[in-house]
XYZ file of C-alpha atoms in Angstrom:
728
model
C 320.886 -3.691 172.547
C 324.290 -2.397 173.595
C 325.634 -1.773 170.065
C 324.065 1.647 169.534
C 327.256 3.552 170.230
C 328.915 1.930 167.236
C 326.107 2.464 164.737
C 326.759 6.053 163.670
C 328.047 4.906 160.286
C 324.751 3.261 159.299
C 323.210 4.864 156.243
C 319.871 5.996 157.696
C 319.777 8.722 155.124
C 319.415 6.140 152.411
C 315.868 5.212 153.395
C 314.505 6.092 149.997
C 316.637 3.461 148.298
C 315.420 0.003 147.413
C 316.894 -1.372 150.624
C 315.991 1.318 153.083
C 317.981 0.047 156.056
C 321.142 -1.339 154.455
C 324.514 -0.843 156.137
C 326.890 1.730 154.723
C 329.968 -0.411 153.972
C 332.379 2.525 153.750
C 333.761 2.174 157.266
C 336.469 4.660 158.202
C 337.580 2.691 161.268
C 338.066 -0.951 162.132
C 334.796 -2.749 162.884
C 334.146 -3.332 166.599
C 333.198 -6.927 167.370
C 329.625 -5.920 168.274
C 329.240 -4.266 164.885
C 330.643 -7.335 163.186
C 327.808 -9.305 164.810
C 325.364 -7.183 162.785
C 327.271 -6.855 159.525
C 325.646 -9.957 158.057
C 322.261 -8.205 158.131
C 323.361 -5.920 155.321
C 323.371 -8.891 152.998
C 319.616 -9.411 153.292
C 317.257 -8.040 150.721
C 313.973 -6.393 151.738
C 311.783 -8.997 153.386
C 309.129 -9.126 150.702
C 311.754 -10.143 148.142
C 311.828 -13.543 149.856
C 308.129 -14.204 149.288
C 307.662 -16.807 146.544
C 303.931 -17.566 146.879
C 302.172 -14.909 144.744
C 299.130 -15.005 147.038
C 301.145 -14.654 150.266
C 300.726 -11.310 152.017
C 303.706 -10.212 154.078
C 302.207 -7.550 156.286
C 303.562 -4.778 158.456
C 301.472 -2.915 161.022
C 302.005 0.754 161.811
C 300.020 3.829 162.703
C 298.254 5.368 159.725
C 299.672 8.778 160.606
C 303.236 7.418 160.429
C 302.588 5.960 156.982
C 300.731 9.018 155.719
C 303.590 11.322 156.776
C 306.002 9.702 154.261
C 308.771 9.381 156.850
C 311.049 6.513 157.873
C 308.211 4.187 158.883
C 306.535 4.724 155.519
C 309.763 3.788 153.749
C 310.390 0.680 155.862
C 306.799 -0.504 155.413
C 306.606 0.206 151.688
C 310.017 -1.381 151.010
C 309.756 -4.552 153.097
C 306.072 -5.526 152.968
C 303.426 -6.031 150.318
C 300.561 -5.337 152.744
C 300.113 -2.881 155.593
C 297.734 -2.739 158.555
C 296.702 0.390 160.447
C 297.231 -0.074 164.175
C 294.205 1.991 165.246
C 292.929 4.223 162.440
C 290.426 1.702 161.092
C 288.875 0.874 164.472
C 285.435 2.265 165.166
C 286.275 4.816 167.874
C 288.912 6.333 165.580
C 286.242 7.087 162.972
C 283.012 7.535 164.956
C 282.856 9.998 167.848
C 280.642 9.909 170.941
C 277.906 11.786 169.077
C 277.863 9.320 166.200
C 279.653 11.614 163.745
C 281.811 9.682 161.255
C 285.134 10.873 159.815
C 287.176 8.651 157.511
C 289.718 11.204 156.235
C 292.713 9.437 157.785
C 291.521 6.094 156.451
C 291.077 7.454 152.930
C 294.572 8.989 152.976
C 296.051 5.722 154.262
C 294.376 3.620 151.571
C 295.277 6.035 148.791
C 298.938 6.326 149.839
C 299.165 2.534 150.061
C 297.837 2.285 146.524
C 300.497 4.731 145.306
C 303.197 2.771 147.172
C 302.065 -0.466 145.562
C 301.029 -2.221 148.776
C 297.608 -3.545 149.774
C 295.770 -2.689 152.996
C 294.304 -5.224 155.416
C 291.273 -3.805 157.264
C 291.448 -3.991 161.041
C 288.747 -4.198 162.398
C 284.947 -4.064 161.851
C 283.221 -5.686 164.861
C 285.103 -5.578 168.160
C 284.172 -4.857 171.760
C 287.108 -2.519 172.482
C 287.769 0.972 171.116
C 284.095 1.634 170.462
C 282.153 4.920 170.845
C 280.437 3.378 173.827
C 278.562 6.462 175.008
C 277.002 6.967 171.602
C 276.093 3.303 171.176
C 274.525 3.183 174.631
C 272.666 6.436 173.967
C 270.931 4.718 171.054
C 269.375 2.332 173.574
C 268.248 4.837 176.172
C 264.681 4.638 177.409
C 262.231 6.088 174.944
C 260.168 8.994 176.161
C 256.436 8.511 176.153
C 254.833 10.634 173.482
C 252.316 12.662 175.456
C 250.047 15.467 174.295
C 250.277 18.371 176.727
C 246.500 18.175 177.139
C 246.475 14.407 177.588
C 247.893 14.143 181.070
C 246.751 11.287 183.247
C 245.193 11.234 186.652
C 247.459 10.130 189.542
C 245.720 9.292 192.816
C 247.118 10.694 196.073
C 244.318 9.730 198.449
C 241.058 7.840 198.228
C 238.481 6.969 200.860
C 235.390 4.801 200.834
C 233.292 6.733 203.332
C 231.684 3.609 204.704
C 234.988 2.239 206.015
C 236.487 5.139 207.990
C 234.860 6.959 210.884
C 235.095 10.715 211.218
C 233.207 12.977 213.537
C 230.820 15.914 213.461
C 230.587 18.904 215.711
C 227.581 21.117 216.192
C 226.424 23.964 218.355
C 223.319 21.853 218.869
C 224.689 18.276 218.731
C 221.481 16.666 219.935
C 219.694 17.453 216.681
C 222.451 16.171 214.326
C 222.404 12.460 213.528
C 225.398 10.792 211.876
C 225.039 7.300 210.454
C 228.189 5.338 209.575
C 228.520 2.651 206.973
C 224.951 2.649 205.695
C 225.273 1.259 202.165
C 228.943 2.241 202.247
C 228.252 5.884 203.059
C 228.365 8.480 205.791
C 225.032 10.278 206.349
C 224.699 13.518 208.329
C 221.090 14.471 209.121
C 220.314 17.981 210.336
C 216.577 18.622 210.921
C 216.846 22.435 211.057
C 219.155 25.290 210.133
C 222.037 26.036 212.514
C 223.207 29.602 212.518
C 225.978 30.417 211.921
C 226.474 27.599 209.417
C 230.011 26.664 210.544
C 228.641 25.422 213.867
C 227.889 22.223 212.006
C 231.182 20.747 210.821
C 231.949 17.304 209.602
C 235.643 16.300 209.796
C 236.110 13.410 207.384
C 239.801 12.659 207.732
C 242.969 14.249 209.124
C 246.674 13.956 208.321
C 246.526 13.836 204.521
C 250.082 14.471 203.266
C 250.131 16.810 200.282
C 252.727 19.209 198.889
C 252.249 22.881 199.658
C 251.700 24.953 196.516
C 251.024 22.001 194.207
C 247.697 21.850 192.379
C 245.446 18.940 193.341
C 241.855 18.049 192.598
C 239.185 16.831 194.990
C 236.447 14.577 193.736
C 233.543 13.822 196.095
C 230.801 11.358 195.243
C 227.723 12.528 197.166
C 224.116 13.638 197.159
C 221.761 15.579 199.419
C 218.149 15.026 200.491
C 216.006 18.011 201.497
C 213.565 20.690 200.411
C 216.176 23.155 199.241
C 219.618 23.319 197.736
C 222.532 22.839 200.116
C 225.391 25.309 200.380
C 228.417 23.315 201.523
C 231.811 24.775 202.325
C 234.580 22.274 201.657
C 237.733 23.002 203.624
C 241.235 21.561 203.286
C 243.755 22.522 205.943
C 243.223 23.059 209.667
C 240.682 24.703 211.917
C 241.997 28.170 211.477
C 242.830 28.413 207.785
C 243.783 26.581 204.643
C 241.758 26.257 201.475
C 237.972 26.570 201.289
C 235.427 26.219 198.509
C 231.688 26.914 198.605
C 229.573 24.706 196.351
C 225.801 24.540 195.977
C 224.453 20.998 195.696
C 220.898 20.329 194.492
C 218.815 17.565 196.094
C 218.830 14.302 194.133
C 218.241 10.599 194.408
C 221.423 9.932 192.418
C 225.018 10.242 193.580
C 227.061 12.745 191.579
C 230.717 13.671 191.449
C 231.645 17.123 192.645
C 235.148 18.057 191.507
C 237.218 21.173 192.092
C 240.858 22.267 192.100
C 242.725 22.950 195.308
C 246.196 24.235 196.164
C 247.169 23.294 199.746
C 248.719 25.914 202.008
C 250.324 23.292 204.242
C 251.803 19.800 203.804
C 249.585 17.981 206.349
C 245.925 18.569 205.774
C 242.525 17.661 207.109
C 239.383 17.491 204.965
C 236.088 18.738 206.458
C 232.736 20.294 205.513
C 230.543 23.043 206.981
C 226.840 22.978 206.148
C 224.807 24.182 209.168
C 222.454 26.333 207.091
C 221.073 23.309 205.264
C 218.179 21.373 206.783
C 218.287 17.873 205.413
C 220.653 14.961 204.876
C 224.149 15.119 203.342
C 225.361 11.724 202.149
C 229.061 11.154 201.303
C 230.019 7.963 199.458
C 233.674 8.465 198.513
C 236.412 11.059 198.430
C 239.483 11.195 196.169
C 242.378 13.605 196.039
C 244.483 13.409 192.884
C 246.716 15.382 190.545
C 247.376 15.320 186.834
C 250.763 14.541 185.283
C 252.276 13.146 182.122
C 251.740 9.394 181.756
C 254.305 7.306 183.583
C 255.134 3.658 183.795
C 256.586 1.468 186.465
C 259.883 -0.026 185.309
C 261.375 -3.095 187.012
C 264.798 -2.335 188.540
C 266.623 -5.589 189.141
C 268.852 -5.905 192.226
C 269.649 -9.632 191.936
C 269.306 -12.305 189.270
C 270.463 -15.910 189.068
C 269.620 -18.331 186.258
C 272.137 -21.007 187.402
C 273.030 -21.646 183.745
C 276.532 -20.301 184.383
C 277.067 -22.904 187.112
C 276.912 -20.390 189.971
C 275.073 -21.540 193.076
C 273.452 -19.919 196.110
C 274.260 -20.694 199.718
C 272.213 -22.189 202.502
C 272.282 -24.434 205.508
C 270.267 -26.816 207.601
C 270.951 -30.168 209.238
C 272.032 -32.817 206.780
C 270.534 -31.039 203.774
C 272.681 -30.524 200.685
C 272.390 -28.332 197.628
C 273.733 -28.376 194.086
C 273.245 -27.064 190.559
C 271.765 -29.646 188.217
C 270.299 -29.888 184.744
C 266.529 -29.889 184.206
C 265.554 -26.291 184.864
C 262.135 -24.982 183.894
C 263.489 -23.860 180.497
C 265.801 -26.803 179.898
C 268.854 -25.161 181.459
C 270.287 -25.620 184.922
C 268.641 -25.025 188.276
C 269.295 -25.146 192.024
C 268.100 -28.123 194.084
C 268.028 -28.571 197.853
C 267.961 -32.150 199.154
C 266.292 -32.207 202.575
C 266.241 -35.693 204.158
C 264.116 -34.859 207.225
C 261.078 -32.782 208.164
C 261.921 -29.872 210.463
C 260.920 -26.289 211.158
C 260.742 -24.255 207.931
C 263.839 -22.181 208.765
C 265.969 -25.231 209.596
C 266.586 -25.898 205.912
C 267.223 -22.845 203.764
C 268.519 -21.670 200.424
C 270.064 -18.256 201.075
C 271.154 -15.334 198.921
C 273.398 -12.618 200.383
C 273.722 -9.085 199.008
C 276.730 -6.795 199.219
C 274.544 -3.768 199.978
C 271.328 -3.492 201.956
C 267.880 -3.364 200.415
C 266.112 -0.094 201.203
C 264.038 0.057 204.363
C 260.385 0.675 203.481
C 260.847 -0.095 199.777
C 258.604 -2.699 198.158
C 260.483 -5.577 196.498
C 259.192 -8.263 194.184
C 260.528 -11.821 194.155
C 260.181 -13.725 190.903
C 261.212 -17.375 190.535
C 260.226 -20.840 189.367
C 259.863 -23.798 191.739
C 258.786 -27.418 192.032
C 259.211 -30.130 194.677
C 259.029 -33.878 195.074
C 256.651 -33.307 198.021
C 253.935 -30.732 197.444
C 253.177 -28.163 200.095
C 253.594 -24.569 201.232
C 257.029 -22.933 201.496
C 258.024 -19.368 202.310
C 260.679 -16.739 201.697
C 261.845 -13.926 203.949
C 264.543 -11.295 204.405
C 267.116 -11.097 207.180
C 269.782 -8.984 208.736
C 272.545 -11.613 208.449
C 274.508 -10.272 211.414
C 271.835 -11.233 213.957
C 269.314 -13.199 211.818
C 266.544 -10.699 212.636
C 263.657 -10.527 210.175
C 263.371 -7.783 207.598
C 260.153 -8.704 205.785
C 258.253 -11.857 204.818
C 256.806 -12.810 201.466
C 253.446 -14.621 201.383
C 253.719 -18.411 201.503
C 253.720 -20.158 198.131
C 252.391 -23.627 197.341
C 254.578 -25.902 195.208
C 253.805 -29.127 193.371
C 255.723 -31.662 191.319
C 255.432 -29.434 188.219
C 257.361 -26.243 187.543
C 255.345 -23.157 188.475
C 256.170 -19.466 188.133
C 255.802 -17.152 191.144
C 255.876 -13.388 191.700
C 255.635 -12.325 195.351
C 255.623 -8.874 196.928
C 256.689 -7.486 200.299
C 258.200 -4.386 201.912
C 261.467 -4.197 203.828
C 260.979 -3.579 207.558
C 264.387 -2.482 208.824
C 267.977 -1.571 208.087
C 270.831 -3.897 207.031
C 268.614 -6.182 204.975
C 271.252 -8.195 203.148
C 269.879 -11.734 202.881
C 266.952 -13.549 201.286
C 266.084 -16.989 202.631
C 263.869 -19.638 201.084
C 262.536 -21.556 204.105
C 262.212 -25.175 203.003
C 262.411 -27.374 206.088
C 258.712 -28.121 206.596
C 258.851 -30.956 204.040
C 261.455 -33.564 203.261
C 262.511 -34.432 199.728
C 263.875 -32.188 196.999
C 262.834 -28.674 196.078
C 264.034 -27.053 192.858
C 264.468 -23.311 192.300
C 265.233 -21.531 189.038
C 265.512 -18.035 187.510
C 265.463 -16.120 190.794
C 265.107 -12.355 190.501
C 264.592 -9.606 193.072
C 263.471 -6.230 191.790
C 261.613 -3.059 192.683
C 259.475 -0.809 190.518
C 260.604 2.663 189.512
C 258.170 5.209 188.168
C 259.126 7.232 185.137
C 257.866 9.001 182.050
C 259.908 6.796 179.754
C 259.941 3.125 178.935
C 262.925 0.873 178.184
C 263.421 -0.424 174.682
C 262.569 -4.058 174.246
C 265.369 -6.507 173.445
C 264.124 -6.624 169.866
C 264.143 -2.825 169.596
C 267.703 -2.707 170.920
C 268.759 -5.354 168.416
C 267.157 -3.473 165.531
C 268.801 -0.208 166.605
C 272.288 -1.682 166.977
C 271.973 -3.624 163.728
C 271.434 -0.230 162.101
C 274.436 1.260 163.948
C 276.766 -1.608 163.012
C 275.620 -1.524 159.398
C 276.016 2.275 159.267
C 279.583 2.053 160.587
C 280.615 -0.759 158.246
C 278.946 1.001 155.319
C 280.838 4.217 156.068
C 284.147 2.369 156.239
C 283.541 0.498 152.980
C 282.556 3.722 151.246
C 285.796 5.368 152.412
C 287.879 2.432 151.116
C 286.068 2.282 147.739
C 286.603 -1.461 147.285
C 290.395 -1.162 147.539
C 290.646 -3.001 150.886
C 289.820 -6.602 150.047
C 290.556 -8.410 153.325
C 289.212 -7.600 156.812
C 289.067 -8.712 160.398
C 285.287 -8.760 160.292
C 285.116 -9.884 163.934
C 287.917 -9.411 166.437
C 288.503 -11.271 169.726
C 285.103 -12.919 170.033
C 286.008 -15.915 172.234
C 286.650 -15.785 175.981
C 288.852 -18.131 177.950
C 286.111 -19.773 180.008
C 283.439 -22.433 179.501
C 280.791 -21.439 182.020
C 277.894 -23.211 180.353
C 279.754 -26.528 180.323
C 279.224 -27.322 176.636
C 282.912 -28.037 176.068
C 283.706 -24.808 174.218
C 284.815 -21.460 175.520
C 281.951 -18.958 175.628
C 281.997 -15.692 173.742
C 283.119 -12.580 175.547
C 280.425 -10.505 177.264
C 280.319 -7.360 179.360
C 279.251 -9.169 182.547
C 282.402 -11.304 182.446
C 284.856 -8.625 181.312
C 287.465 -7.233 183.661
C 286.254 -3.811 184.704
C 286.486 -1.226 187.467
C 283.457 -1.068 189.769
C 281.830 -3.892 187.831
C 281.339 -1.727 184.722
C 283.065 -2.819 181.540
C 284.766 -0.011 179.591
C 283.978 -1.874 176.372
C 280.856 -2.367 174.284
C 279.948 -5.929 173.361
C 277.780 -6.178 170.256
C 276.948 -9.784 171.123
C 275.233 -8.675 174.349
C 272.472 -7.163 172.225
C 272.655 -8.857 168.826
C 273.263 -12.372 170.175
C 276.247 -14.712 170.034
C 275.249 -16.089 166.653
C 273.577 -13.149 164.951
C 276.170 -10.474 165.663
C 278.748 -12.259 163.511
C 276.218 -13.003 160.783
C 275.084 -9.359 160.788
C 278.667 -8.070 160.524
C 279.546 -10.506 157.717
C 276.406 -9.692 155.723
C 276.954 -5.961 156.134
C 280.603 -6.168 155.046
C 279.786 -8.151 151.912
C 276.871 -5.877 150.993
C 278.748 -2.602 151.360
C 281.985 -3.891 149.786
C 280.104 -4.764 146.615
C 278.128 -1.516 146.721
C 281.305 0.570 146.823
C 283.233 -0.737 143.867
C 284.496 -4.061 145.188
C 284.330 -7.367 143.333
C 282.401 -9.622 145.724
C 284.580 -12.636 144.828
C 287.708 -10.777 146.007
C 286.508 -10.062 149.548
C 288.101 -12.170 152.320
C 286.686 -11.971 155.832
C 288.631 -13.244 158.858
C 287.862 -13.984 162.476
C 290.874 -12.720 164.436
C 291.749 -13.757 167.993
C 294.584 -14.167 170.490
C 295.947 -17.063 172.579
C 295.151 -19.533 169.822
C 298.646 -20.993 170.343
C 298.018 -21.268 174.100
C 300.014 -23.865 176.028
C 297.872 -24.069 179.174
C 294.728 -25.497 177.562
C 296.023 -27.528 174.612
C 294.858 -24.928 172.063
C 291.297 -25.110 173.422
C 290.555 -21.512 172.511
C 291.314 -22.239 168.859
C 289.262 -25.433 168.957
C 286.386 -23.438 170.454
C 286.711 -20.755 167.786
C 286.567 -23.365 165.032
C 283.363 -24.767 166.552
C 281.895 -21.253 166.817
C 282.654 -20.682 163.138
C 280.684 -23.843 162.349
C 277.738 -22.358 164.275
C 277.972 -18.985 162.532
C 278.111 -20.647 159.118
C 275.307 -23.112 159.857
C 272.740 -20.871 158.153
C 274.300 -21.724 154.784
C 274.652 -18.011 154.000
C 277.334 -16.689 156.317
C 280.854 -17.387 155.101
C 284.074 -16.912 157.075
C 287.049 -17.030 154.711
C 289.875 -17.307 157.187
C 291.198 -17.375 160.746
C 293.746 -14.908 162.073
C 295.997 -15.755 165.022
C 297.519 -12.725 166.709
C 300.564 -14.483 168.229
C 301.870 -11.890 170.664
C 304.440 -14.416 171.825
C 307.252 -14.527 174.388
C 310.492 -16.459 174.067
C 311.291 -18.323 177.285
C 314.766 -19.384 178.383
C 313.177 -22.330 180.195
C 313.813 -25.106 177.691
C 310.797 -27.196 178.686
C 308.448 -24.209 178.543
C 309.809 -23.043 175.203
C 309.498 -26.542 173.757
C 305.843 -26.681 174.854
C 305.198 -23.289 173.264
C 306.676 -24.419 169.972
C 304.609 -27.614 170.040
C 301.449 -25.570 170.538
C 302.389 -23.257 167.671
C 302.710 -26.280 165.399
C 299.450 -27.733 166.678
C 297.710 -24.383 166.127
C 298.841 -24.267 162.506
C 297.721 -27.849 161.939
C 294.281 -27.154 163.422
C 293.862 -23.990 161.372
C 294.984 -25.721 158.176
C 292.558 -28.581 158.791
C 289.606 -26.174 158.538
C 290.357 -25.640 154.851
C 290.144 -21.882 155.428
C 292.768 -19.228 154.845
C 295.337 -19.108 157.621
C 296.834 -15.804 158.729
C 299.296 -14.870 161.468
C 297.861 -11.448 162.048
C 299.772 -9.620 164.794
C 303.139 -11.272 165.338
C 305.502 -9.671 167.829
C 307.715 -10.987 170.615
C 309.027 -10.441 174.122
C 311.737 -12.185 176.132
C 311.384 -14.000 179.468
C 314.265 -15.248 181.622
C 314.490 -18.380 183.783
C 312.675 -16.617 186.644
C 309.762 -15.612 184.426
C 310.830 -11.960 184.384
C 310.210 -10.020 181.177
C 313.384 -8.250 180.036
C 313.333 -4.791 178.531
C 315.212 -4.033 175.322
C 318.291 -2.494 176.940
C 318.695 -5.510 179.218
C 319.096 -8.068 176.428
C 322.448 -9.468 175.311
C 323.310 -10.150 171.685
C 322.863 -13.852 172.294
C 319.371 -13.277 173.677
C 318.433 -11.210 170.622
C 319.561 -14.136 168.485
C 317.394 -16.517 170.519
C 314.410 -14.329 169.647
C 315.507 -14.377 165.998
C 315.506 -18.169 166.084
C 311.965 -18.227 167.484
C 310.732 -15.872 164.759
C 312.448 -18.152 162.277
C 310.712 -21.210 163.734
C 307.263 -19.604 163.504
C 307.712 -18.464 159.912
C 309.196 -21.780 158.756
C 306.488 -23.862 160.412
C 303.782 -21.691 158.885
C 305.199 -22.321 155.414
C 305.728 -26.039 156.097
C 302.352 -26.837 157.665
C 299.878 -24.558 155.909
C 299.117 -25.572 152.305
C 300.146 -22.931 149.782
C 296.575 -22.207 148.700
C 295.601 -21.514 152.344
C 298.550 -19.256 153.079
C 297.076 -15.792 153.367
C 300.235 -14.489 155.026
C 302.018 -13.194 158.129
C 301.837 -9.679 159.561
C 304.554 -8.313 161.845
C 302.695 -6.191 164.391
C 305.582 -4.118 165.770
C 308.073 -3.067 163.115
C 310.380 -1.503 165.702
C 311.035 -2.099 169.363
C 308.418 -0.611 171.662
C 309.396 2.833 172.992
C 308.885 4.102 176.541
C 305.979 6.211 175.293
C 304.027 3.200 174.041
C 301.198 1.577 175.980
C 301.846 -1.706 174.144
C 304.621 -3.882 175.596
C 306.442 -0.789 176.799
C 310.246 -0.967 176.327
C 310.025 -4.524 175.008
C 312.244 -5.745 172.119
C 309.201 -6.356 169.931
C 310.483 -5.338 166.518
C 312.541 -6.421 163.529
C 314.133 -2.956 163.608
C 315.366 -0.981 166.609
C 314.227 2.532 167.419
C 316.911 3.951 165.115
C 315.330 1.922 162.274
C 318.357 -0.419 162.081
C 317.846 -4.081 161.351
C 318.027 -6.454 164.305
C 318.908 -10.125 164.512
C 315.163 -10.804 164.443
C 315.134 -9.392 160.903
C 317.632 -12.072 159.923
C 315.610 -14.803 161.599
C 312.456 -13.646 159.824
C 314.230 -13.431 156.455
C 315.723 -16.904 156.788
C 312.328 -18.275 157.741
C 310.724 -16.824 154.612
C 313.322 -18.784 152.629
C 312.559 -21.963 154.563
C 315.993 -21.926 156.178
C 316.939 -22.308 159.824
C 318.548 -19.353 161.554
C 321.911 -20.201 163.119
C 323.917 -16.973 163.207
């Protein structure tokens, strides 16, 4: 506004009076015309004096710190409103840090000061995806470590050999007398009729090139026996010809195979395993050899690299002749699935369903392919990986046989080259239709921890949500009787095609690098249960902390409910979601809050449409029979070109246009919503937004300017509360 230069005579020092922002009428100079435009505002009483419905809450939102400091904002809020809302102080991240520590000191001060000032507090907000202690919440769901006794380590195999399947060789100073028999009953037998001196002139080299880690402790287990007239001294060697590890063990003759086990620490990474036993006359029989180490128990955890259920309507690509593909109903679990229609028999690769990846699968890594399939014509199909730039193969899965009934498959293969960025289902060998569903590609990662199950995560987060709500209710001691129990639940998209917008989820949220900065309770507690859990927790803890259960009012709060582009579909969807949440006969939602962060448009047709949708929104909300609340009302200004104007750019006439729109909203609320459903209206921005604000920066959002002087919008709001049109 351009009138600031003339406003020095306003009585800002009189903020403690009953009308904190009244004009000082003792002008010492003639009134400039611009000041005359504002003089009428001095005639208005504080806004709450125009409220006639005793149940109507006229709310003002501000930061708790501003109210607690007893300054100008405290005086404006306490004088003009009968309810206040904390902008951020009652959100979870303001009270719970990233280690889970809770601090409600600011909240307690805010509630207590409101009580002294004679105004109520509306609680904003209990369950929301934004402004959450995300790191702490996610830490609650980290993989649980396996509880392992230090002495209860498990055996992990590094090398095993059935001696009847792999040939080695022997060397002797007298090779004619040594007889080696391979594969007899799955063994290797070395017969030496007489002693060879020195004993190392008879060596048996079982295997070479065993990769072990130098300095790490391993164990060798050999299943063997000897036949002869005396005990056999055998030197077991691990390393190379000239060195490495050696162990002398005496083995008694026996008809039974026994395990010989000893510890070994390799002195090199690549090792051979051989035996020296020239001073034993008789037969040495080796059946198997194992090399292993001990470690804490570990599990293999699936690491998904691609999933597609088709329930969200997304499809995969493909090609081939006159074949076509689409997403249809009738998946293996009743949802949607992918179908390829192939009219002619061809080579398998001439009709494909293909999935491309943004980054390559790892060369040499083993990947599992899980999916469901069926076909109108039974027979064998296949799947394989490609380098999409030249169509060269990168690994084939085993063929899989399909029938007319849904079957589940898990296949395994290893990647055989770089730039593996495509999976192809090769379907051309049969005509007809083949259906695919719930496709997942994953690899297995070893670890000493195991992920929580979905049920464990739900139990843990139910505890965390209940703990947070309980802490907040304890801090408020039953004095805060109305809450946004759930905030901004509904998205603006209907991906499942059921006619209603879906709930918001992390995988659909706007985020950098595909990672949402927010934490969505519904991702873990479920679309239905997370609201029921929050409602039940709020009612339980309110009553437990001094509140009268009958007084508690719980709202679902959301934005774009007055939307023009979808005929209020978001509100219609929210109403249907409320029906689902309340279908258990226990959960009760008392009211709906519409944020209404609106913009006045100078385009007459656009503005008319906006006003029609505001009216329709109020009618739809009233028809639910629930309490109706405008929860976060503020306003911007848009010119004919769709450009948002900042505060200093607006003319007096444009400020008055905004005042008229405020007036329209308030009047229509009072006209359309039955008196017993009128919870109230909350002005979200009391003053215009400053340059330092992250919310609608430099916009003319308020009923007061930044000097705490009344604006034309104050007059429009005041007239609306009286049911009068604004025409100044």
